[in-house]
CSV table of C-alpha atoms in Angstrom, one decimal:
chain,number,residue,atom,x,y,z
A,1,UNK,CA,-28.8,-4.1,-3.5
A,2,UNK,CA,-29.5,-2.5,-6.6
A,3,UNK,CA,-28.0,-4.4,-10.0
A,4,UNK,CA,-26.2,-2.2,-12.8
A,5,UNK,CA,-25.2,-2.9,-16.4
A,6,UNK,CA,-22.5,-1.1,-17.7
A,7,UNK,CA,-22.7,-0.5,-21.8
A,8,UNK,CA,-20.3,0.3,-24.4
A,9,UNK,CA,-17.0,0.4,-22.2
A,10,UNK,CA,-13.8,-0.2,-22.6
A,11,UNK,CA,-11.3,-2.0,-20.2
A,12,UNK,CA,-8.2,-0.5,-19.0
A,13,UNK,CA,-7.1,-2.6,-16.3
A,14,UNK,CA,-3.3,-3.1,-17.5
A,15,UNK,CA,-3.4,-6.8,-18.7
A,16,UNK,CA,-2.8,-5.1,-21.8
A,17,UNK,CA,-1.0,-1.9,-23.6
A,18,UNK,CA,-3.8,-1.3,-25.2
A,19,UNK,CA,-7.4,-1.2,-24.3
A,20,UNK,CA,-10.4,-3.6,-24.9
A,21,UNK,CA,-13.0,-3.5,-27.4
A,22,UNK,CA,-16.5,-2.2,-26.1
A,23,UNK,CA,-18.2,-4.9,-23.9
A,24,UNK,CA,-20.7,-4.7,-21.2
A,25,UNK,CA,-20.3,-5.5,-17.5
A,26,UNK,CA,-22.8,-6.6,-15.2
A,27,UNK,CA,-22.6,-5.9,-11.4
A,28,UNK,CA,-25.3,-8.0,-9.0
A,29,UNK,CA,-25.3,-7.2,-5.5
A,30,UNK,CA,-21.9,-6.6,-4.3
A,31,UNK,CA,-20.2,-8.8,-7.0
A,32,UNK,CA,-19.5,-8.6,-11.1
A,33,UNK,CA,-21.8,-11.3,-12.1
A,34,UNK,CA,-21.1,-11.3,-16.1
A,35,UNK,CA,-18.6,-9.8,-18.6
A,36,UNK,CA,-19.2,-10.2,-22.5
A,37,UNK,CA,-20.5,-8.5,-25.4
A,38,UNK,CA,-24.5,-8.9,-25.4
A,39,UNK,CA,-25.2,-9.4,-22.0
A,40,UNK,CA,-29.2,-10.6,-21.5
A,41,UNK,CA,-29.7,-10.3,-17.8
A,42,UNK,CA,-31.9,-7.1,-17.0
A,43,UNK,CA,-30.5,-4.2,-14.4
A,44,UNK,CA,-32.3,-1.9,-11.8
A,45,UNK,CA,-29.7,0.5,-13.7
A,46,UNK,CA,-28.4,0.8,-17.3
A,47,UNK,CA,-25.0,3.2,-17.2
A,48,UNK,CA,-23.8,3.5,-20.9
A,49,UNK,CA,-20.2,4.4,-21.0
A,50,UNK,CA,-19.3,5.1,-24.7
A,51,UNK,CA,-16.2,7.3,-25.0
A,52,UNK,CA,-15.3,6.4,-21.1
A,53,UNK,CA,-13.1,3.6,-19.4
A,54,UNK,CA,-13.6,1.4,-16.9
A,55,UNK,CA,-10.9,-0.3,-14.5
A,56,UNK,CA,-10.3,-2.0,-11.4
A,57,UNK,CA,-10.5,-0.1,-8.1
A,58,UNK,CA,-7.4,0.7,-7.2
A,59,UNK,CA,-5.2,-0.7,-4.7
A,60,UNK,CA,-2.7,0.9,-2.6
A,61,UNK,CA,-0.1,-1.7,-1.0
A,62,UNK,CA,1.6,0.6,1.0
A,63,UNK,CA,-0.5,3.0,3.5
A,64,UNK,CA,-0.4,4.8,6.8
A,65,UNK,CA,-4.1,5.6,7.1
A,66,UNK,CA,-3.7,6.7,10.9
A,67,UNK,CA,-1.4,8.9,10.3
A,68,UNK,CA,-3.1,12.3,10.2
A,69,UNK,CA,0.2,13.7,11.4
A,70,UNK,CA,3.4,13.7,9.2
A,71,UNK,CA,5.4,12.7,12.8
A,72,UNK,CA,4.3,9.5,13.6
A,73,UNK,CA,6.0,10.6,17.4
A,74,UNK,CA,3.0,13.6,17.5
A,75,UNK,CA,0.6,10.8,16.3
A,76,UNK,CA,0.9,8.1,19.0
A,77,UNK,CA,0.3,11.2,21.2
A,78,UNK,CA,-2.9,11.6,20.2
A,79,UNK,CA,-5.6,10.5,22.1
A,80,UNK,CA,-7.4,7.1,19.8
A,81,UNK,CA,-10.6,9.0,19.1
A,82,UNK,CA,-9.1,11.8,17.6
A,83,UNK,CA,-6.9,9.6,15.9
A,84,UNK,CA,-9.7,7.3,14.4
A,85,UNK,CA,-11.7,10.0,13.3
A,86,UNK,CA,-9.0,11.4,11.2
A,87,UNK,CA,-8.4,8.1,10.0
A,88,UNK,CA,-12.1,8.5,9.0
A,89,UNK,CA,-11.3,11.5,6.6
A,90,UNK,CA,-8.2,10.0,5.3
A,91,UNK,CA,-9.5,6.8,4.3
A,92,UNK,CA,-12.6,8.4,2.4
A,93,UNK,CA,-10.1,10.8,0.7
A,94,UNK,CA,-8.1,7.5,-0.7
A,95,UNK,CA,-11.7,6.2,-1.9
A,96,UNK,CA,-12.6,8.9,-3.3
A,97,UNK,CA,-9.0,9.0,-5.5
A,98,UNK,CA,-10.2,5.7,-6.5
A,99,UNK,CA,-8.4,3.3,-4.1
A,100,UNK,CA,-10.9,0.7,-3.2
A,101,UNK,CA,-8.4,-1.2,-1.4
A,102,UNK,CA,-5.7,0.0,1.0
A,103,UNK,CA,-3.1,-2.1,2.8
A,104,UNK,CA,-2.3,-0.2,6.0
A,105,UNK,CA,2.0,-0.9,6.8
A,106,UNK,CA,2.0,0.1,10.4
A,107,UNK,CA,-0.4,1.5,12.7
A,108,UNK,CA,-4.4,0.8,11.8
A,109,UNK,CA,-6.3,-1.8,14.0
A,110,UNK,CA,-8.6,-4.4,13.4
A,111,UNK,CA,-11.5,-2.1,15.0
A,112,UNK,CA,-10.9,0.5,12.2
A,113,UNK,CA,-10.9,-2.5,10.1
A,114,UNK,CA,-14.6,-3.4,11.9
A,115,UNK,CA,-16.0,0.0,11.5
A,116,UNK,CA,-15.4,0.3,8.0
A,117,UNK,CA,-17.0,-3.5,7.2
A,118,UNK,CA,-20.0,-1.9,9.1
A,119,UNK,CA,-20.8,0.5,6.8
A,120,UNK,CA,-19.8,3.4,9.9
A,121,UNK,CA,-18.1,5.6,7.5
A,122,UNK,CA,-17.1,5.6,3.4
A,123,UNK,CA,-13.5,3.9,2.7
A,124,UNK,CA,-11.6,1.4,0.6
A,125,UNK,CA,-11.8,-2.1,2.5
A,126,UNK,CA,-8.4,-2.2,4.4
A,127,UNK,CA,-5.7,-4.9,5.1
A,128,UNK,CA,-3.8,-4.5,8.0
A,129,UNK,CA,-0.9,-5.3,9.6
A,130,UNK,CA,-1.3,-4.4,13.1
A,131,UNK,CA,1.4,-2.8,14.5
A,132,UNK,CA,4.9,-2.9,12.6
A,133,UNK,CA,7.3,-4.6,14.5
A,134,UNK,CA,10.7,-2.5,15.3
A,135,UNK,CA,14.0,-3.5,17.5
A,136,UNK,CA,15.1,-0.7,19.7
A,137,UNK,CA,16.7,2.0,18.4
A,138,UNK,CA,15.3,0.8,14.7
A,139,UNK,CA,12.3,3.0,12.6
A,140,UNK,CA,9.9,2.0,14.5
A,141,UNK,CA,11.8,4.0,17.8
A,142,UNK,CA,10.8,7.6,17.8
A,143,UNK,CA,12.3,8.4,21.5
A,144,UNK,CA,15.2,10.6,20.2
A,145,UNK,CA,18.9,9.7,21.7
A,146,UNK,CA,17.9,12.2,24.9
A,147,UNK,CA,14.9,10.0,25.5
A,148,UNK,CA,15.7,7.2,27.9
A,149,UNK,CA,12.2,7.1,29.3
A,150,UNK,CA,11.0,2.7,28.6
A,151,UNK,CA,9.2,2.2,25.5
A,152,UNK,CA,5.8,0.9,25.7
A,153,UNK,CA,5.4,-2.3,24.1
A,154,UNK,CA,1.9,-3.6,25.0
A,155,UNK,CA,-1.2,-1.3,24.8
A,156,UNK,CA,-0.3,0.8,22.6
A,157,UNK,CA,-2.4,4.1,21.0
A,158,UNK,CA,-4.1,3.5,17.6
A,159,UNK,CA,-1.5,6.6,16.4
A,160,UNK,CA,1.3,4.2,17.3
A,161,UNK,CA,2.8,3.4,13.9
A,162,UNK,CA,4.8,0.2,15.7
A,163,UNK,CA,5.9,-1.7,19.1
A,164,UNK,CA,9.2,-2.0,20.3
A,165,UNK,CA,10.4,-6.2,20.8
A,166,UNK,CA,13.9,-6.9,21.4
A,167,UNK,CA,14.9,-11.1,21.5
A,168,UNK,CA,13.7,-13.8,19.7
A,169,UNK,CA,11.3,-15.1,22.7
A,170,UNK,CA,9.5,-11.1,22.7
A,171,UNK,CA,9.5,-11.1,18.5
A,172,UNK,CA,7.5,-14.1,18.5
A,173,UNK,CA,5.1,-12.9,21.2
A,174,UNK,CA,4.8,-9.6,19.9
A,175,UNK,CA,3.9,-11.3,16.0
A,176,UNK,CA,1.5,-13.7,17.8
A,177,UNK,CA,-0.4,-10.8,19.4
A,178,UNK,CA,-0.8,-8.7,16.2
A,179,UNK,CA,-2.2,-12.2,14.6
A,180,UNK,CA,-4.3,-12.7,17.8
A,181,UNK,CA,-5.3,-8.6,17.4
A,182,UNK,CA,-6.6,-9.3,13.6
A,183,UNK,CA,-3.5,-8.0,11.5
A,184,UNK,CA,-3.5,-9.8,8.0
A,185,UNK,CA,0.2,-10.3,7.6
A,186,UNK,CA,2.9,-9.4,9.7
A,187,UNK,CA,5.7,-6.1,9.2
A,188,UNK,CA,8.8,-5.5,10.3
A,189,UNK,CA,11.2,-2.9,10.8
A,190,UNK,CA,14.7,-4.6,8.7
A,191,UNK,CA,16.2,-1.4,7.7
A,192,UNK,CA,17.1,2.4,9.0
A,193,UNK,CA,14.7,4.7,8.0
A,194,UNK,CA,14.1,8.7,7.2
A,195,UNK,CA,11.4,9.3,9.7
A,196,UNK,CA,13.2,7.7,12.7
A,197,UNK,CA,15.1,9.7,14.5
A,198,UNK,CA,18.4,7.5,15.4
A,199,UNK,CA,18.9,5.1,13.1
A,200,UNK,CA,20.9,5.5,9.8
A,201,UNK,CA,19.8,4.0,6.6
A,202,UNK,CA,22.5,1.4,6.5
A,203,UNK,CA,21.3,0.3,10.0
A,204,UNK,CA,20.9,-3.3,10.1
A,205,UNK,CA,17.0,-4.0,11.9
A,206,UNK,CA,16.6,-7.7,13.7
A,207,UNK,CA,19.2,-10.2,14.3
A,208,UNK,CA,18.7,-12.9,11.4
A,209,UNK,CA,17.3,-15.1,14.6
A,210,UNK,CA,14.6,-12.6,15.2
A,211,UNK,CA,13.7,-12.2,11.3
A,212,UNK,CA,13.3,-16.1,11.0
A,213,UNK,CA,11.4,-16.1,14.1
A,214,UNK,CA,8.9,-13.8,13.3
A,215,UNK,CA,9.1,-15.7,9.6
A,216,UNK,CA,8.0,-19.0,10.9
A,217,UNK,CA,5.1,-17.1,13.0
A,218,UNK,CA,3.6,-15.7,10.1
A,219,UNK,CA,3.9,-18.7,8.0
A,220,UNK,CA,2.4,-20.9,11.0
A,221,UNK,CA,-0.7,-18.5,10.7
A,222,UNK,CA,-1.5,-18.8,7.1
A,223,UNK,CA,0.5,-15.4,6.0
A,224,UNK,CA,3.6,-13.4,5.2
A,225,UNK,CA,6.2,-10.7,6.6
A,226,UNK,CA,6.9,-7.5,5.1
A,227,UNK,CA,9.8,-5.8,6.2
A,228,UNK,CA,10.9,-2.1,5.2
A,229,UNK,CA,13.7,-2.3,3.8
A,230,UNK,CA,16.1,-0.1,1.5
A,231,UNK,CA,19.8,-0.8,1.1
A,232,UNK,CA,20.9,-3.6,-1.0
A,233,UNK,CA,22.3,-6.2,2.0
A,234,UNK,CA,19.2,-5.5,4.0
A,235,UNK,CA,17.1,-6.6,1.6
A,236,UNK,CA,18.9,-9.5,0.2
A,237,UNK,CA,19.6,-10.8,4.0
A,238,UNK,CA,15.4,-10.5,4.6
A,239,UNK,CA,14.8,-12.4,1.5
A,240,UNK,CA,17.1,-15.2,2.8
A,241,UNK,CA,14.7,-15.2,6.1
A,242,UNK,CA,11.8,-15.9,4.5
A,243,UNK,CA,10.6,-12.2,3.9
A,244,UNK,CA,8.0,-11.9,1.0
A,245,UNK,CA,7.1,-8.3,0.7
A,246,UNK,CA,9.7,-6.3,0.3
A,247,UNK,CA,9.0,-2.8,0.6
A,248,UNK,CA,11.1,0.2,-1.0
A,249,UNK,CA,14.1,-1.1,-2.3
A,250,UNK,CA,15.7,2.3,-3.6
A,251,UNK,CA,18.9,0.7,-3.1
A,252,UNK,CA,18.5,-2.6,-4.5
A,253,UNK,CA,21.1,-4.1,-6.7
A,254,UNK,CA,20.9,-6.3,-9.7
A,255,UNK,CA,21.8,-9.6,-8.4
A,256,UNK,CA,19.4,-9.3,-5.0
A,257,UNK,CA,16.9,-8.5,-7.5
A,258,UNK,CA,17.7,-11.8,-9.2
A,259,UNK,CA,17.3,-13.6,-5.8
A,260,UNK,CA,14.0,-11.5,-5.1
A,261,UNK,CA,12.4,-12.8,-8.2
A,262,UNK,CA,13.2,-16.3,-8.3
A,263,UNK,CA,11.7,-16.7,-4.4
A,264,UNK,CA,8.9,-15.4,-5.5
A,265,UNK,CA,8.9,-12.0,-3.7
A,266,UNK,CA,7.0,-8.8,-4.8
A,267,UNK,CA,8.4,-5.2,-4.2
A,268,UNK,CA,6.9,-2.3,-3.4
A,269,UNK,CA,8.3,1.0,-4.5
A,270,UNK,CA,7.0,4.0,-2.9
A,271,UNK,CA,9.1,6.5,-4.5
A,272,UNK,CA,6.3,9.7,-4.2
A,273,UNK,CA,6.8,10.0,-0.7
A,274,UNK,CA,10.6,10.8,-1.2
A,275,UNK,CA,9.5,13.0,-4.3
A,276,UNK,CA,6.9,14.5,-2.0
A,277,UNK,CA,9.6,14.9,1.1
A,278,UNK,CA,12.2,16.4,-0.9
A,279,UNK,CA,10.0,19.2,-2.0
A,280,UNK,CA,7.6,20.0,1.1
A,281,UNK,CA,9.3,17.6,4.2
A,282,UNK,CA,10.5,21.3,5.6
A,283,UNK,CA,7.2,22.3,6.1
A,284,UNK,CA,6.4,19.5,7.4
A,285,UNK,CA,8.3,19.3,10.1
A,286,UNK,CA,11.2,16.7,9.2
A,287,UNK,CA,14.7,17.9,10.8
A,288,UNK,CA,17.4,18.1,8.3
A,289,UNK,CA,19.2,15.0,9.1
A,290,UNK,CA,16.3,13.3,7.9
A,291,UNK,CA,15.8,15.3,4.7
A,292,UNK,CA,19.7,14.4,4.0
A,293,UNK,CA,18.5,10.4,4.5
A,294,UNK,CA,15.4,11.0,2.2
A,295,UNK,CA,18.1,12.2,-0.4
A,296,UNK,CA,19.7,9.4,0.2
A,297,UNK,CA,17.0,7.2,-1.2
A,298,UNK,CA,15.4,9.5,-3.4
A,299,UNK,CA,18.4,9.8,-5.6
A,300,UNK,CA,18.0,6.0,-6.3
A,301,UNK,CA,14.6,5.7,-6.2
A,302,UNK,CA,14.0,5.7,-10.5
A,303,UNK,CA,17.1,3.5,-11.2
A,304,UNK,CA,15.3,0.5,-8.6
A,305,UNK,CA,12.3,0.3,-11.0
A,306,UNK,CA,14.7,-0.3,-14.1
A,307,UNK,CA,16.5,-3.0,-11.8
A,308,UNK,CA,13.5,-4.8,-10.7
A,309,UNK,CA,11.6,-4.4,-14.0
A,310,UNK,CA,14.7,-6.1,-16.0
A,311,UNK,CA,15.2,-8.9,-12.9
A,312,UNK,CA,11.3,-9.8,-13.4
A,313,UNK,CA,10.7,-8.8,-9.7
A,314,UNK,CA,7.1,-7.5,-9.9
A,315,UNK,CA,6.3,-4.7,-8.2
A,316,UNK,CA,3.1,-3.3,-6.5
A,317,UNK,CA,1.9,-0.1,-6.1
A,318,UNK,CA,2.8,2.1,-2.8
A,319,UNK,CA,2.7,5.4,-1.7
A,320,UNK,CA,3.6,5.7,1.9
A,321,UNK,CA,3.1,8.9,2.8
A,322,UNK,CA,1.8,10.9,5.8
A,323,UNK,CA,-0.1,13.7,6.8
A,324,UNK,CA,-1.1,16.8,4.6
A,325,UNK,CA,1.4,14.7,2.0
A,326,UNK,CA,-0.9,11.9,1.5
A,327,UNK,CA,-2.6,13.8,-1.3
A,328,UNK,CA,-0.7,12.8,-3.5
A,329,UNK,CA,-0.9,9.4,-3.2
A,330,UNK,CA,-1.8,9.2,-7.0
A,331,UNK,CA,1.5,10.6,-8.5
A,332,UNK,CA,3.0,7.4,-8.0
A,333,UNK,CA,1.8,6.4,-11.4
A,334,UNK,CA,3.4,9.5,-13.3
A,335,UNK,CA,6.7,8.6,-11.8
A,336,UNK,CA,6.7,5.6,-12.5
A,337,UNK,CA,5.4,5.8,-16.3
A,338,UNK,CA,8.6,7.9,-16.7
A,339,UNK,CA,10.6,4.2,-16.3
A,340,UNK,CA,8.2,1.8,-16.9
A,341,UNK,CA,5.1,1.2,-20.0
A,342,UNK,CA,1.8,2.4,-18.2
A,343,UNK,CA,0.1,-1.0,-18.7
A,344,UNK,CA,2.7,-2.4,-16.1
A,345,UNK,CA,1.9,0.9,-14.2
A,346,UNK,CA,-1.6,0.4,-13.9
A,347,UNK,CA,-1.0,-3.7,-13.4
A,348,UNK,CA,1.0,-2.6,-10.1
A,349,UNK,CA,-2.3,-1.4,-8.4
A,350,UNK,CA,-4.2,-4.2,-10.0
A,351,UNK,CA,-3.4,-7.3,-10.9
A,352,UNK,CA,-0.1,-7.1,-9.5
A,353,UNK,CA,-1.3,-5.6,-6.0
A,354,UNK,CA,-4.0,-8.3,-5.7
A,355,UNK,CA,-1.9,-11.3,-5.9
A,356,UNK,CA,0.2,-9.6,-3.2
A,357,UNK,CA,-2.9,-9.2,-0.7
A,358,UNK,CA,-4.0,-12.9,-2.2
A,359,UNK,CA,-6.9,-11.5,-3.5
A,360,UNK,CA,-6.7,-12.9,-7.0
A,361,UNK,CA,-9.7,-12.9,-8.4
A,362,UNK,CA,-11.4,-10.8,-5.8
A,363,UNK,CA,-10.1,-7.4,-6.8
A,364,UNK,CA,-7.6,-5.9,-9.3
A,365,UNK,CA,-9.7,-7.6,-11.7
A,366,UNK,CA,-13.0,-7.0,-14.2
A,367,UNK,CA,-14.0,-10.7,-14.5
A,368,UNK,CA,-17.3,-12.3,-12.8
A,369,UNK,CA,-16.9,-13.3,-9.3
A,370,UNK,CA,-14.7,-10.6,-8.5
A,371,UNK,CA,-15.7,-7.6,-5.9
A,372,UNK,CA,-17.9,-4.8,-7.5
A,373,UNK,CA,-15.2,-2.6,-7.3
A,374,UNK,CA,-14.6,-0.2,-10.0
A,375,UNK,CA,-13.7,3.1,-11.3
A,376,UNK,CA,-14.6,5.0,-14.6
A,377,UNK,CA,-11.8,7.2,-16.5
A,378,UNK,CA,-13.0,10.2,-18.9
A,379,UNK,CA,-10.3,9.2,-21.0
A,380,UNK,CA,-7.5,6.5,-21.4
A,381,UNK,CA,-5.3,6.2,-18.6
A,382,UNK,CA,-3.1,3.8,-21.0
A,383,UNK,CA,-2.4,6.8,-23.1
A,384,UNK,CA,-2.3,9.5,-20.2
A,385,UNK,CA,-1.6,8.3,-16.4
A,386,UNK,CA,-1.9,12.0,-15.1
A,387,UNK,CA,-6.3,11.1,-15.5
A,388,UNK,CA,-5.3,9.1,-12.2
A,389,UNK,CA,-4.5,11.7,-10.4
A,390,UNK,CA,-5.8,15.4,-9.4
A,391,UNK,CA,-7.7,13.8,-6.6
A,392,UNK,CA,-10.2,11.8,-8.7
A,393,UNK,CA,-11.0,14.6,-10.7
A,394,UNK,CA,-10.7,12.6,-14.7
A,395,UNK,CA,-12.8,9.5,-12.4
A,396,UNK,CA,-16.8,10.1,-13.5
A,397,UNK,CA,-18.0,7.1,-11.1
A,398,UNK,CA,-16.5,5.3,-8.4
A,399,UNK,CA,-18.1,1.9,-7.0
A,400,UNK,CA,-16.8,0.1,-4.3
A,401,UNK,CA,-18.6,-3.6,-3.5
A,402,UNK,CA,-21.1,-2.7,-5.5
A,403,UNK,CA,-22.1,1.0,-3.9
A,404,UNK,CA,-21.9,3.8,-6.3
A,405,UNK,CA,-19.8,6.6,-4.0
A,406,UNK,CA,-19.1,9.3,-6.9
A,407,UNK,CA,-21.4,9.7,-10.1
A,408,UNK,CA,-21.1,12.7,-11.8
């Protein structure tokens, strides 16, 4: 692989409000070997980068890269080759906004996951959770109240954002097959949700049986649950189960935030899709009782960040949207600098997002060691988050593991 030296850049990675100094970086293969100010080692390629800034890949921590479709019901329709070759274009889009890593909540398999390793087609390297696990009648259940037809629950399409497991016996089953399948963590379905058709957003998901099942099935595999979550008891009754990533949270309160943060949880806002929903979910196809739920949320959405921010709870970066919407999977950081400094902005898909996917020290990071994955800014994000967005537009070079996949 060829070896580059990067000269005269600064660091914007969010440690800090303000940039670094000019240093030089040195990337070796598919790694950062060295980081200082007079580097000696020689490069196939010298890149100077006065006047530019350089960061961390980016890391989304809450993606649907299968879904193609903005009705996850019209996805798992689809036949799995269609399906992954979407997936293809959606995943190479993401890269080519800068996310060199993407953790998929609900649908993406460990083939994708193989494909990509392989070189097949251009992508940020993906975590996955297999399937998201959903009772009946919960957000994962997309029958409709007319539909009494059996859900399938084993073999399901690569579309399929979740299975259907009912009983503490079938939730651990259906948790050990996801681990079995590849999955990297574990999801469930805890709360109501917008997209589902018959359940409300107060709607309790799991019996507190179930949640500390599936827990203890994670945790006896090396990982953690995630459970989608959004009103205030759902979230604090997953965090007493053992649940570690907590994702959404429009509707938390100040004391479960409290509880979050000394457990040692990390959220995950996600507040562009509802942003994104109540402006264009019409057109997208969502029915009005699920535009009056995404109100619902999106109402809240700005006030959680103050809560969680002021609690300590940190909280990684998400997006979660689907279909034609997932463009703008990079606005997330102007709504959040609205609330919050952009250091801690940029530190959510960083830092922040790496120690989530325990990755420390492999990405989200600039140090040696680390993955080769990097991104450079024509100007300073820390002063203007926008230059994140426009679909990679501000972003001069894009490497991921060491491959340079935009230079212009």
């Amino acid at each position: 692989m060829t070896s580059y030296l990067f000269k005269n850049v600064r660091v914007a990675d969010g440690s800090a409000a303000e940039p670094s100094e000019p240093i030089q970086v040195f990337v070796d293969g598919y790694k950062i070997a060295e980081v200082g100010k007079n580097i000696p080692a020689s490069a196939d390629e010298t890149i100077d980068l006065t006047g530019k800034f350089l960061m961390p890949g980016l890391i989304d921590c809450h993606a649907h890269t299968i879904a193609a479709e903005s009705s996850f019901a019209r996805n798992a329709e689809l036949p799995d080759s269609l399906v992954a070759a979407r997936a293809s274009l959606v995943l190479r889009n993401m890269l080519m906004r800068g996310f060199t890593t993407v953790r998929d909540l609900g649908g993406a398999d460990y083939g994708l996951k193989c494909a990509i390793e392989e070189g097949i087609f251009a992508s940020p390297r993906l975590v996955i959770c297999g399937k998201a696990l959903s009772q009946t009648g919960g957000h994962g259940d997309f029958r409709g109240r007319f539909n009494s037809k059996p859900e399938v629950r084993w073999g399901l399409p690569l579309g399929a954002l979740g299975r259907i497991c009912d009983g503490v016996p079938e939730v651990r089953r259906a948790a050990r097959e996801e681990i079995k399948g590849g999955a990297d963590f574990i999801k469930i379905m805890a709360n109501g949700g917008a997209a589902s058709p018959t359940d409300p957003i107060h709607y309790l998901g799991f019996s507190r049986e179930e949640m500390l099942a599936v827990v203890e099935e994670a945790r006896n595999a090396g990982t953690y649950v995630a459970a989608h979550l959004y009103t205030d008891e759902a979230i604090h009754r997953a965090i007493h189960a053992g649940v570690h990533s907590l994702e959404h949270c429009n509707l938390i309160r100040r004391e479960t935030a409290d509880y979050a943060a000394a457990e040692g949880c990390i959220a995950v806002p996600t507040l562009v899709a509802f942003e994104a929903l109540a402006s264009e979910g019409a057109s997208v196809g969502f029915s009005p009782d699920s535009l009056a739920k995404v109100e619902v949320i999106r109402s809240k959405g700005m006030e959680s960040l103050t809560i969680m921010r002021d609690a300590g709870l940190p909280m990684a970066y998400g997006s979660d949207l689907l279909g034609a919407l997932q463009r703008h999977q990079s606005e997330e950081f102007v709504i959040r600098g609205s609330v919050l400094p952009p250091h801690e902005v940029i530190a959510s898909a960083t830092s922040v997002a790496a120690k989530l996917l325990r990755m420390e020290g492999k990405i989200g990071t600039i140090s040696p060691g680390a993955f080769a994955d990097l991104i450079v800014v024509d100007g300073n994000p820390l002063n203007d988050l926008s230059l994140l967005t426009r679909q990679g537009q501000h972003m001069t070079l894009i490497m991921r593991g060491g491959v340079i996949v935009k230079h212009v």
